[in-house]
Amino acid sequence: MFTIGDFARHGRVSVRMLRHYDATGLLRPAHVDPASGYRYYTAAQLARLNRVIALKDLGFTLQQVQEILDGKVTTEELRGMLRLRQAELEAAMAAAAARLVQVEARLRSIESEGHMPTNDVVIKTVPAIRVAELTGTAASFGPQEIGPVIGPLYQELFRRLGEAGITPMGPGVAYYEDASEGDGGIVVHAAIQVAAPLQDGAFRVLDLPPVEAATIVHRGSMDVVLPTAQTLAHWIEDNGYRSAGYPREINLECPEDRAEWVTELQAPIAKR
């Protein structure tokens, strides 16, 4: 047998943790000296300790761990719990990865302050175009909020256009407006140029009005558009204009590798 200190070292846990597990009935010592009160453990108990730590690290409460180890949870229930926890961890990892991308974009924008060339900005009179669109709502204008909304919208739009026998005639056009609720939400318009009658059914077909815009081309995923967008903002201010709405995003090239995307930002402007 091992003293509690030796068992803690072999299990790579603290003595305090073992005492807590004893108090809760999760892992009782194999023997307690009646005279001294010293706790003793066997090597065989390392197996239960390992399971306790593994389940705890997966996010289960100590009560859930005890029910699992004591056989109060069926194999099917345990499988379901583990699958649910796996999905939660994968979602957390995806969210963390998305946050990292945004941190990198902010860092890149900070590092490029005063160094980003603005001579790539061009003023254009964008003509009116006819588009088919679907809309959704994002919590904010941040890329981490827009991306999960606009991607499914485009997938569904292409599906509905295919069912209607309508072939896109030009690039995708994403544009945005403030939600009417005034809570910071953004109405996301996932649109694509078409030649079709005006309609409002499975999708909406409408004419986007012409607009005077300051434009710049962004190369790469829209998750890292921030430096390009802020370069455009600096140009607008430095050249005596004011913004007149959210920029349109024209999807010029959208290969499978998002890092190879080419998108034109068209920021509506007016003279100050």
PDB file of C-alpha atoms in Angstrom:
ATOM      1  CA  MET A   1       0.000   0.000   0.000  1.00  0.00           C
ATOM      2  CA  PHE A   2       0.960   3.633  -0.470  1.00  0.00           C
ATOM      3  CA  THR A   3       0.637   6.538   1.877  1.00  0.00           C
ATOM      4  CA  ILE A   4      -1.573   9.335   0.613  1.00  0.00           C
ATOM      5  CA  GLY A   5       1.538  11.335  -0.289  1.00  0.00           C
ATOM      6  CA  ASP A   6       3.065   8.498  -2.301  1.00  0.00           C
ATOM      7  CA  PHE A   7      -0.243   7.751  -4.019  1.00  0.00           C
ATOM      8  CA  ALA A   8      -0.647  11.431  -4.912  1.00  0.00           C
ATOM      9  CA  ARG A   9       2.819  11.443  -6.503  1.00  0.00           C
ATOM     10  CA  HIS A  10       2.116   8.292  -8.521  1.00  0.00           C
ATOM     11  CA  GLY A  11      -1.234   9.665  -9.633  1.00  0.00           C
ATOM     12  CA  ARG A  12       0.177  13.121 -10.373  1.00  0.00           C
ATOM     13  CA  VAL A  13      -2.470  14.808  -8.222  1.00  0.00           C
ATOM     14  CA  SER A  14      -2.391  16.752  -4.989  1.00  0.00           C
ATOM     15  CA  VAL A  15      -2.904  15.327  -1.513  1.00  0.00           C
ATOM     16  CA  ARG A  16      -5.581  17.959  -1.013  1.00  0.00           C
ATOM     17  CA  MET A  17      -7.455  16.638  -4.036  1.00  0.00           C
ATOM     18  CA  LEU A  18      -7.323  13.071  -2.714  1.00  0.00           C
ATOM     19  CA  ARG A  19      -8.694  14.223   0.621  1.00  0.00           C
ATOM     20  CA  HIS A  20     -11.539  15.960  -1.185  1.00  0.00           C
ATOM     21  CA  TYR A  21     -12.304  12.842  -3.220  1.00  0.00           C
ATOM     22  CA  ASP A  22     -12.359  10.846   0.021  1.00  0.00           C
ATOM     23  CA  ALA A  23     -14.725  13.336   1.683  1.00  0.00           C
ATOM     24  CA  THR A  24     -17.143  13.197  -1.269  1.00  0.00           C
ATOM     25  CA  GLY A  25     -16.960   9.396  -1.523  1.00  0.00           C
ATOM     26  CA  LEU A  26     -15.513   9.558  -5.019  1.00  0.00           C
ATOM     27  CA  LEU A  27     -12.288   7.732  -4.136  1.00  0.00           C
ATOM     28  CA  ARG A  28     -12.040   6.200  -0.677  1.00  0.00           C
ATOM     29  CA  PRO A  29      -8.689   5.001   0.693  1.00  0.00           C
ATOM     30  CA  ALA A  30      -8.212   1.251   0.681  1.00  0.00           C
ATOM     31  CA  HIS A  31      -7.357   1.441   4.369  1.00  0.00           C
ATOM     32  CA  VAL A  32      -7.455   4.051   7.133  1.00  0.00           C
ATOM     33  CA  ASP A  33      -5.327   3.423  10.222  1.00  0.00           C
ATOM     34  CA  PRO A  34      -7.789   3.563  13.147  1.00  0.00           C
ATOM     35  CA  ALA A  35      -5.155   4.901  15.502  1.00  0.00           C
ATOM     36  CA  SER A  36      -3.449   7.556  13.391  1.00  0.00           C
ATOM     37  CA  GLY A  37      -6.125   8.256  10.783  1.00  0.00           C
ATOM     38  CA  TYR A  38      -3.517   7.888   8.025  1.00  0.00           C
ATOM     39  CA  ARG A  39      -4.947   7.005   4.624  1.00  0.00           C
ATOM     40  CA  TYR A  40      -3.458   4.230   2.508  1.00  0.00           C
ATOM     41  CA  TYR A  41      -4.129   3.421  -1.144  1.00  0.00           C
ATOM     42  CA  THR A  42      -3.344   0.519  -3.464  1.00  0.00           C
ATOM     43  CA  ALA A  43      -1.873   0.626  -6.960  1.00  0.00           C
ATOM     44  CA  ALA A  44      -5.150  -0.823  -8.277  1.00  0.00           C
ATOM     45  CA  GLN A  45      -6.895   2.400  -7.252  1.00  0.00           C
ATOM     46  CA  LEU A  46      -4.866   4.356  -9.788  1.00  0.00           C
ATOM     47  CA  ALA A  47      -7.275   3.069 -12.451  1.00  0.00           C
ATOM     48  CA  ARG A  48     -10.258   4.739 -10.759  1.00  0.00           C
ATOM     49  CA  LEU A  49      -8.215   7.885 -10.129  1.00  0.00           C
ATOM     50  CA  ASN A  50      -7.310   8.056 -13.823  1.00  0.00           C
ATOM     51  CA  ARG A  51     -10.978   7.779 -14.785  1.00  0.00           C
ATOM     52  CA  VAL A  52     -11.954  10.466 -12.288  1.00  0.00           C
ATOM     53  CA  ILE A  53      -9.376  12.891 -13.687  1.00  0.00           C
ATOM     54  CA  ALA A  54     -10.216  12.097 -17.316  1.00  0.00           C
ATOM     55  CA  LEU A  55     -13.964  12.610 -16.833  1.00  0.00           C
ATOM     56  CA  LYS A  56     -13.387  15.738 -14.767  1.00  0.00           C
ATOM     57  CA  ASP A  57     -11.141  17.163 -17.504  1.00  0.00           C
ATOM     58  CA  LEU A  58     -13.947  16.518 -19.979  1.00  0.00           C
ATOM     59  CA  GLY A  59     -16.093  18.908 -17.980  1.00  0.00           C
ATOM     60  CA  PHE A  60     -18.248  16.535 -15.963  1.00  0.00           C
ATOM     61  CA  THR A  61     -19.151  17.524 -12.417  1.00  0.00           C
ATOM     62  CA  LEU A  62     -17.871  15.363  -9.564  1.00  0.00           C
ATOM     63  CA  GLN A  63     -21.414  14.107  -8.978  1.00  0.00           C
ATOM     64  CA  GLN A  64     -21.676  13.057 -12.631  1.00  0.00           C
ATOM     65  CA  VAL A  65     -18.262  11.390 -12.405  1.00  0.00           C
ATOM     66  CA  GLN A  66     -19.362   9.411  -9.364  1.00  0.00           C
ATOM     67  CA  GLU A  67     -22.578   8.293 -11.043  1.00  0.00           C
ATOM     68  CA  ILE A  68     -20.635   7.175 -14.112  1.00  0.00           C
ATOM     69  CA  LEU A  69     -18.012   5.259 -12.148  1.00  0.00           C
ATOM     70  CA  ASP A  70     -20.559   3.675  -9.831  1.00  0.00           C
ATOM     71  CA  GLY A  71     -22.486   2.295 -12.783  1.00  0.00           C
ATOM     72  CA  LYS A  72     -25.541   4.511 -12.362  1.00  0.00           C
ATOM     73  CA  VAL A  73     -25.150   5.702 -15.955  1.00  0.00           C
ATOM     74  CA  THR A  74     -25.740   3.191 -18.735  1.00  0.00           C
ATOM     75  CA  THR A  75     -23.240   2.681 -21.522  1.00  0.00           C
ATOM     76  CA  GLU A  76     -25.607   4.323 -23.988  1.00  0.00           C
ATOM     77  CA  GLU A  77     -26.131   7.310 -21.687  1.00  0.00           C
ATOM     78  CA  LEU A  78     -22.372   7.640 -21.211  1.00  0.00           C
ATOM     79  CA  ARG A  79     -21.829   7.494 -24.959  1.00  0.00           C
ATOM     80  CA  GLY A  80     -24.368  10.263 -25.399  1.00  0.00           C
ATOM     81  CA  MET A  81     -22.765  12.378 -22.669  1.00  0.00           C
ATOM     82  CA  LEU A  82     -19.334  11.961 -24.229  1.00  0.00           C
ATOM     83  CA  ARG A  83     -20.612  12.832 -27.699  1.00  0.00           C
ATOM     84  CA  LEU A  84     -22.308  15.937 -26.335  1.00  0.00           C
ATOM     85  CA  ARG A  85     -19.151  16.971 -24.521  1.00  0.00           C
ATOM     86  CA  GLN A  86     -17.111  16.310 -27.661  1.00  0.00           C
ATOM     87  CA  ALA A  87     -19.404  18.593 -29.637  1.00  0.00           C
ATOM     88  CA  GLU A  88     -19.145  21.289 -26.947  1.00  0.00           C
ATOM     89  CA  LEU A  89     -15.347  21.102 -26.941  1.00  0.00           C
ATOM     90  CA  GLU A  90     -15.183  21.216 -30.741  1.00  0.00           C
ATOM     91  CA  ALA A  91     -17.462  24.270 -30.758  1.00  0.00           C
ATOM     92  CA  ALA A  92     -15.292  25.937 -28.114  1.00  0.00           C
ATOM     93  CA  MET A  93     -12.169  25.193 -30.153  1.00  0.00           C
ATOM     94  CA  ALA A  94     -13.771  26.618 -33.282  1.00  0.00           C
ATOM     95  CA  ALA A  95     -14.825  29.745 -31.388  1.00  0.00           C
ATOM     96  CA  ALA A  96     -11.327  30.132 -29.949  1.00  0.00           C
ATOM     97  CA  ALA A  97      -9.796  29.721 -33.412  1.00  0.00           C
ATOM     98  CA  ALA A  98     -12.159  32.366 -34.788  1.00  0.00           C
ATOM     99  CA  ARG A  99     -11.217  34.739 -31.969  1.00  0.00           C
ATOM    100  CA  LEU A 100      -7.540  34.125 -32.699  1.00  0.00           C
ATOM    101  CA  VAL A 101      -8.098  35.056 -36.340  1.00  0.00           C
ATOM    102  CA  GLN A 102      -9.740  38.319 -35.252  1.00  0.00           C
ATOM    103  CA  VAL A 103      -6.924  39.075 -32.798  1.00  0.00           C
ATOM    104  CA  GLU A 104      -4.420  38.517 -35.599  1.00  0.00           C
ATOM    105  CA  ALA A 105      -6.418  40.808 -37.887  1.00  0.00           C
ATOM    106  CA  ARG A 106      -6.490  43.547 -35.217  1.00  0.00           C
ATOM    107  CA  LEU A 107      -2.771  43.092 -34.622  1.00  0.00           C
ATOM    108  CA  ARG A 108      -2.060  43.302 -38.336  1.00  0.00           C
ATOM    109  CA  SER A 109      -4.131  46.477 -38.535  1.00  0.00           C
ATOM    110  CA  ILE A 110      -2.245  48.007 -35.595  1.00  0.00           C
ATOM    111  CA  GLU A 111       1.135  47.038 -37.045  1.00  0.00           C
ATOM    112  CA  SER A 112       0.229  48.510 -40.433  1.00  0.00           C
ATOM    113  CA  GLU A 113      -0.971  51.868 -39.098  1.00  0.00           C
ATOM    114  CA  GLY A 114       0.589  54.571 -41.239  1.00  0.00           C
ATOM    115  CA  HIS A 115       2.103  52.004 -43.603  1.00  0.00           C
ATOM    116  CA  MET A 116      -0.822  50.657 -45.614  1.00  0.00           C
ATOM    117  CA  PRO A 117      -0.794  52.107 -49.141  1.00  0.00           C
ATOM    118  CA  THR A 118      -3.932  54.054 -50.009  1.00  0.00           C
ATOM    119  CA  ASN A 119      -3.114  54.573 -53.688  1.00  0.00           C
ATOM    120  CA  ASP A 120      -5.088  51.410 -54.472  1.00  0.00           C
ATOM    121  CA  VAL A 121      -8.325  53.215 -53.557  1.00  0.00           C
ATOM    122  CA  VAL A 122     -10.391  54.158 -56.601  1.00  0.00           C
ATOM    123  CA  ILE A 123     -13.606  56.196 -56.785  1.00  0.00           C
ATOM    124  CA  LYS A 124     -16.235  54.545 -58.945  1.00  0.00           C
ATOM    125  CA  THR A 125     -19.795  55.243 -59.954  1.00  0.00           C
ATOM    126  CA  VAL A 126     -21.235  51.777 -59.492  1.00  0.00           C
ATOM    127  CA  PRO A 127     -24.199  51.259 -61.832  1.00  0.00           C
ATOM    128  CA  ALA A 128     -27.529  49.828 -60.766  1.00  0.00           C
ATOM    129  CA  ILE A 129     -27.607  46.035 -60.836  1.00  0.00           C
ATOM    130  CA  ARG A 130     -30.355  43.442 -60.512  1.00  0.00           C
ATOM    131  CA  VAL A 131     -29.757  40.818 -57.857  1.00  0.00           C
ATOM    132  CA  ALA A 132     -31.460  37.851 -56.250  1.00  0.00           C
ATOM    133  CA  GLU A 133     -31.014  37.728 -52.502  1.00  0.00           C
ATOM    134  CA  LEU A 134     -31.781  36.120 -49.179  1.00  0.00           C
ATOM    135  CA  THR A 135     -31.389  37.970 -45.887  1.00  0.00           C
ATOM    136  CA  GLY A 136     -30.548  37.123 -42.310  1.00  0.00           C
ATOM    137  CA  THR A 137     -29.541  38.927 -39.143  1.00  0.00           C
ATOM    138  CA  ALA A 138     -26.146  38.973 -37.417  1.00  0.00           C
ATOM    139  CA  ALA A 139     -25.503  40.160 -33.886  1.00  0.00           C
ATOM    140  CA  SER A 140     -22.899  42.697 -35.054  1.00  0.00           C
ATOM    141  CA  PHE A 141     -20.776  43.730 -38.041  1.00  0.00           C
ATOM    142  CA  GLY A 142     -17.786  41.763 -36.769  1.00  0.00           C
ATOM    143  CA  PRO A 143     -16.492  39.098 -39.190  1.00  0.00           C
ATOM    144  CA  GLN A 144     -16.996  36.452 -36.496  1.00  0.00           C
ATOM    145  CA  GLU A 145     -20.712  37.299 -36.487  1.00  0.00           C
ATOM    146  CA  ILE A 146     -21.195  37.876 -40.228  1.00  0.00           C
ATOM    147  CA  GLY A 147     -19.444  34.719 -41.459  1.00  0.00           C
ATOM    148  CA  PRO A 148     -21.753  32.121 -39.836  1.00  0.00           C
ATOM    149  CA  VAL A 149     -24.794  33.976 -41.212  1.00  0.00           C
ATOM    150  CA  ILE A 150     -23.769  34.821 -44.762  1.00  0.00           C
ATOM    151  CA  GLY A 151     -22.254  31.446 -45.671  1.00  0.00           C
ATOM    152  CA  PRO A 152     -25.472  29.438 -45.170  1.00  0.00           C
ATOM    153  CA  LEU A 153     -27.482  32.213 -46.833  1.00  0.00           C
ATOM    154  CA  TYR A 154     -25.455  31.891 -50.031  1.00  0.00           C
ATOM    155  CA  GLN A 155     -25.702  28.098 -49.979  1.00  0.00           C
ATOM    156  CA  GLU A 156     -29.467  28.292 -49.672  1.00  0.00           C
ATOM    157  CA  LEU A 157     -29.704  31.039 -52.308  1.00  0.00           C
ATOM    158  CA  PHE A 158     -27.808  28.963 -54.874  1.00  0.00           C
ATOM    159  CA  ARG A 159     -30.034  25.979 -54.094  1.00  0.00           C
ATOM    160  CA  ARG A 160     -33.221  27.981 -54.620  1.00  0.00           C
ATOM    161  CA  LEU A 161     -31.905  29.612 -57.785  1.00  0.00           C
ATOM    162  CA  GLY A 162     -31.095  26.166 -59.156  1.00  0.00           C
ATOM    163  CA  GLU A 163     -34.614  24.951 -58.411  1.00  0.00           C
ATOM    164  CA  ALA A 164     -35.999  28.025 -60.186  1.00  0.00           C
ATOM    165  CA  GLY A 165     -33.744  27.493 -63.196  1.00  0.00           C
ATOM    166  CA  ILE A 166     -32.039  30.871 -62.773  1.00  0.00           C
ATOM    167  CA  THR A 167     -28.326  31.137 -63.592  1.00  0.00           C
ATOM    168  CA  PRO A 168     -26.285  33.875 -61.871  1.00  0.00           C
ATOM    169  CA  MET A 169     -25.044  36.498 -64.317  1.00  0.00           C
ATOM    170  CA  GLY A 170     -22.329  38.098 -62.216  1.00  0.00           C
ATOM    171  CA  PRO A 171     -20.486  38.043 -58.908  1.00  0.00           C
ATOM    172  CA  GLY A 172     -21.945  37.773 -55.447  1.00  0.00           C
ATOM    173  CA  VAL A 173     -22.811  41.060 -53.771  1.00  0.00           C
ATOM    174  CA  ALA A 174     -23.013  41.190 -49.980  1.00  0.00           C
ATOM    175  CA  TYR A 175     -24.416  44.332 -48.426  1.00  0.00           C
ATOM    176  CA  TYR A 176     -25.579  45.341 -44.985  1.00  0.00           C
ATOM    177  CA  GLU A 177     -27.853  47.647 -43.026  1.00  0.00           C
ATOM    178  CA  ASP A 178     -28.683  48.259 -39.387  1.00  0.00           C
ATOM    179  CA  ALA A 179     -31.460  46.100 -37.991  1.00  0.00           C
ATOM    180  CA  SER A 180     -34.631  48.018 -37.174  1.00  0.00           C
ATOM    181  CA  GLU A 181     -34.588  46.893 -33.543  1.00  0.00           C
ATOM    182  CA  GLY A 182     -31.680  49.240 -32.826  1.00  0.00           C
ATOM    183  CA  ASP A 183     -29.828  46.683 -30.715  1.00  0.00           C
ATOM    184  CA  GLY A 184     -26.676  46.675 -32.810  1.00  0.00           C
ATOM    185  CA  GLY A 185     -27.888  43.837 -35.024  1.00  0.00           C
ATOM    186  CA  ILE A 186     -27.067  43.830 -38.730  1.00  0.00           C
ATOM    187  CA  VAL A 187     -29.305  42.750 -41.593  1.00  0.00           C
ATOM    188  CA  VAL A 188     -27.132  40.649 -43.905  1.00  0.00           C
ATOM    189  CA  HIS A 189     -28.047  40.596 -47.599  1.00  0.00           C
ATOM    190  CA  ALA A 190     -26.510  37.675 -49.505  1.00  0.00           C
ATOM    191  CA  ALA A 191     -27.117  38.615 -53.128  1.00  0.00           C
ATOM    192  CA  ILE A 192     -25.915  37.667 -56.606  1.00  0.00           C
ATOM    193  CA  GLN A 193     -26.380  39.361 -59.944  1.00  0.00           C
ATOM    194  CA  VAL A 194     -29.115  37.809 -62.109  1.00  0.00           C
ATOM    195  CA  ALA A 195     -31.245  38.519 -65.147  1.00  0.00           C
ATOM    196  CA  ALA A 196     -34.708  37.708 -63.864  1.00  0.00           C
ATOM    197  CA  PRO A 197     -38.048  39.461 -63.312  1.00  0.00           C
ATOM    198  CA  LEU A 198     -38.554  41.378 -60.079  1.00  0.00           C
ATOM    199  CA  GLN A 199     -40.118  39.067 -57.525  1.00  0.00           C
ATOM    200  CA  ASP A 200     -40.462  38.348 -53.835  1.00  0.00           C
ATOM    201  CA  GLY A 201     -41.002  34.659 -53.215  1.00  0.00           C
ATOM    202  CA  ALA A 202     -38.530  31.856 -52.443  1.00  0.00           C
ATOM    203  CA  PHE A 203     -35.953  34.611 -52.874  1.00  0.00           C
ATOM    204  CA  ARG A 204     -36.192  38.293 -53.626  1.00  0.00           C
ATOM    205  CA  VAL A 205     -35.149  39.862 -56.932  1.00  0.00           C
ATOM    206  CA  LEU A 206     -34.560  43.595 -56.777  1.00  0.00           C
ATOM    207  CA  ASP A 207     -32.541  46.380 -58.343  1.00  0.00           C
ATOM    208  CA  LEU A 208     -29.733  47.803 -56.244  1.00  0.00           C
ATOM    209  CA  PRO A 209     -29.431  51.533 -56.932  1.00  0.00           C
ATOM    210  CA  PRO A 210     -26.293  53.100 -58.382  1.00  0.00           C
ATOM    211  CA  VAL A 211     -23.817  54.402 -55.850  1.00  0.00           C
ATOM    212  CA  GLU A 212     -20.760  56.623 -55.748  1.00  0.00           C
ATOM    213  CA  ALA A 213     -18.172  54.557 -53.907  1.00  0.00           C
ATOM    214  CA  ALA A 214     -14.581  54.516 -52.798  1.00  0.00           C
ATOM    215  CA  THR A 215     -13.333  51.048 -53.668  1.00  0.00           C
ATOM    216  CA  ILE A 216     -10.402  48.860 -52.739  1.00  0.00           C
ATOM    217  CA  VAL A 217      -9.565  45.229 -53.470  1.00  0.00           C
ATOM    218  CA  HIS A 218      -9.049  42.837 -50.552  1.00  0.00           C
ATOM    219  CA  ARG A 219      -7.111  39.628 -51.140  1.00  0.00           C
ATOM    220  CA  GLY A 220      -7.676  36.842 -48.645  1.00  0.00           C
ATOM    221  CA  SER A 221     -10.368  35.573 -46.337  1.00  0.00           C
ATOM    222  CA  MET A 222     -13.002  38.043 -45.208  1.00  0.00           C
ATOM    223  CA  ASP A 223     -12.125  36.988 -41.668  1.00  0.00           C
ATOM    224  CA  VAL A 224      -9.035  39.210 -41.996  1.00  0.00           C
ATOM    225  CA  VAL A 225     -10.558  42.083 -43.962  1.00  0.00           C
ATOM    226  CA  LEU A 226     -10.051  44.589 -41.139  1.00  0.00           C
ATOM    227  CA  PRO A 227      -6.729  46.162 -42.291  1.00  0.00           C
ATOM    228  CA  THR A 228      -8.077  46.637 -45.827  1.00  0.00           C
ATOM    229  CA  ALA A 229     -11.367  48.088 -44.575  1.00  0.00           C
ATOM    230  CA  GLN A 230      -9.578  50.506 -42.259  1.00  0.00           C
ATOM    231  CA  THR A 231      -7.230  51.593 -45.030  1.00  0.00           C
ATOM    232  CA  LEU A 232     -10.343  52.527 -46.982  1.00  0.00           C
ATOM    233  CA  ALA A 233     -11.691  54.442 -43.958  1.00  0.00           C
ATOM    234  CA  HIS A 234      -8.452  56.461 -43.683  1.00  0.00           C
ATOM    235  CA  TRP A 235      -8.603  57.320 -47.385  1.00  0.00           C
ATOM    236  CA  ILE A 236     -12.213  58.498 -47.123  1.00  0.00           C
ATOM    237  CA  GLU A 237     -11.407  60.848 -44.247  1.00  0.00           C
ATOM    238  CA  ASP A 238      -8.112  62.095 -45.699  1.00  0.00           C
ATOM    239  CA  ASN A 239      -9.715  63.000 -49.025  1.00  0.00           C
ATOM    240  CA  GLY A 240     -12.625  65.066 -47.781  1.00  0.00           C
ATOM    241  CA  TYR A 241     -15.400  62.504 -47.965  1.00  0.00           C
ATOM    242  CA  ARG A 242     -17.761  60.977 -45.450  1.00  0.00           C
ATOM    243  CA  SER A 243     -19.166  57.449 -45.344  1.00  0.00           C
ATOM    244  CA  ALA A 244     -22.726  57.041 -46.599  1.00  0.00           C
ATOM    245  CA  GLY A 245     -23.445  53.479 -45.494  1.00  0.00           C
ATOM    246  CA  TYR A 246     -21.935  50.050 -45.054  1.00  0.00           C
ATOM    247  CA  PRO A 247     -19.532  48.909 -47.798  1.00  0.00           C
ATOM    248  CA  ARG A 248     -20.764  46.442 -50.375  1.00  0.00           C
ATOM    249  CA  GLU A 249     -18.597  43.362 -50.842  1.00  0.00           C
ATOM    250  CA  ILE A 250     -18.234  42.147 -54.437  1.00  0.00           C
ATOM    251  CA  ASN A 251     -16.980  38.558 -54.579  1.00  0.00           C
ATOM    252  CA  LEU A 252     -14.660  38.658 -57.571  1.00  0.00           C
ATOM    253  CA  GLU A 253     -12.963  35.300 -56.948  1.00  0.00           C
ATOM    254  CA  CYS A 254     -14.065  32.682 -54.402  1.00  0.00           C
ATOM    255  CA  PRO A 255     -11.944  29.532 -54.764  1.00  0.00           C
ATOM    256  CA  GLU A 256     -12.139  26.750 -52.198  1.00  0.00           C
ATOM    257  CA  ASP A 257      -9.097  28.136 -50.390  1.00  0.00           C
ATOM    258  CA  ARG A 258     -10.447  31.198 -48.613  1.00  0.00           C
ATOM    259  CA  ALA A 259      -6.947  32.664 -48.444  1.00  0.00           C
ATOM    260  CA  GLU A 260      -7.142  33.061 -52.241  1.00  0.00           C
ATOM    261  CA  TRP A 261     -10.401  35.032 -52.249  1.00  0.00           C
ATOM    262  CA  VAL A 262     -10.508  38.378 -54.051  1.00  0.00           C
ATOM    263  CA  THR A 263     -13.170  40.822 -52.865  1.00  0.00           C
ATOM    264  CA  GLU A 264     -13.807  44.421 -53.833  1.00  0.00           C
ATOM    265  CA  LEU A 265     -15.043  46.674 -51.053  1.00  0.00           C
ATOM    266  CA  GLN A 266     -17.326  49.456 -52.305  1.00  0.00           C
ATOM    267  CA  ALA A 267     -17.873  52.067 -49.598  1.00  0.00           C
ATOM    268  CA  PRO A 268     -20.636  54.592 -50.453  1.00  0.00           C
ATOM    269  CA  ILE A 269     -19.321  58.125 -49.990  1.00  0.00           C
ATOM    270  CA  ALA A 270     -20.482  61.733 -50.095  1.00  0.00           C
ATOM    271  CA  LYS A 271     -18.601  64.997 -50.017  1.00  0.00           C
ATOM    272  CA  ARG A 272     -18.293  66.590 -46.594  1.00  0.00           C
TER     273      ARG A 272
END
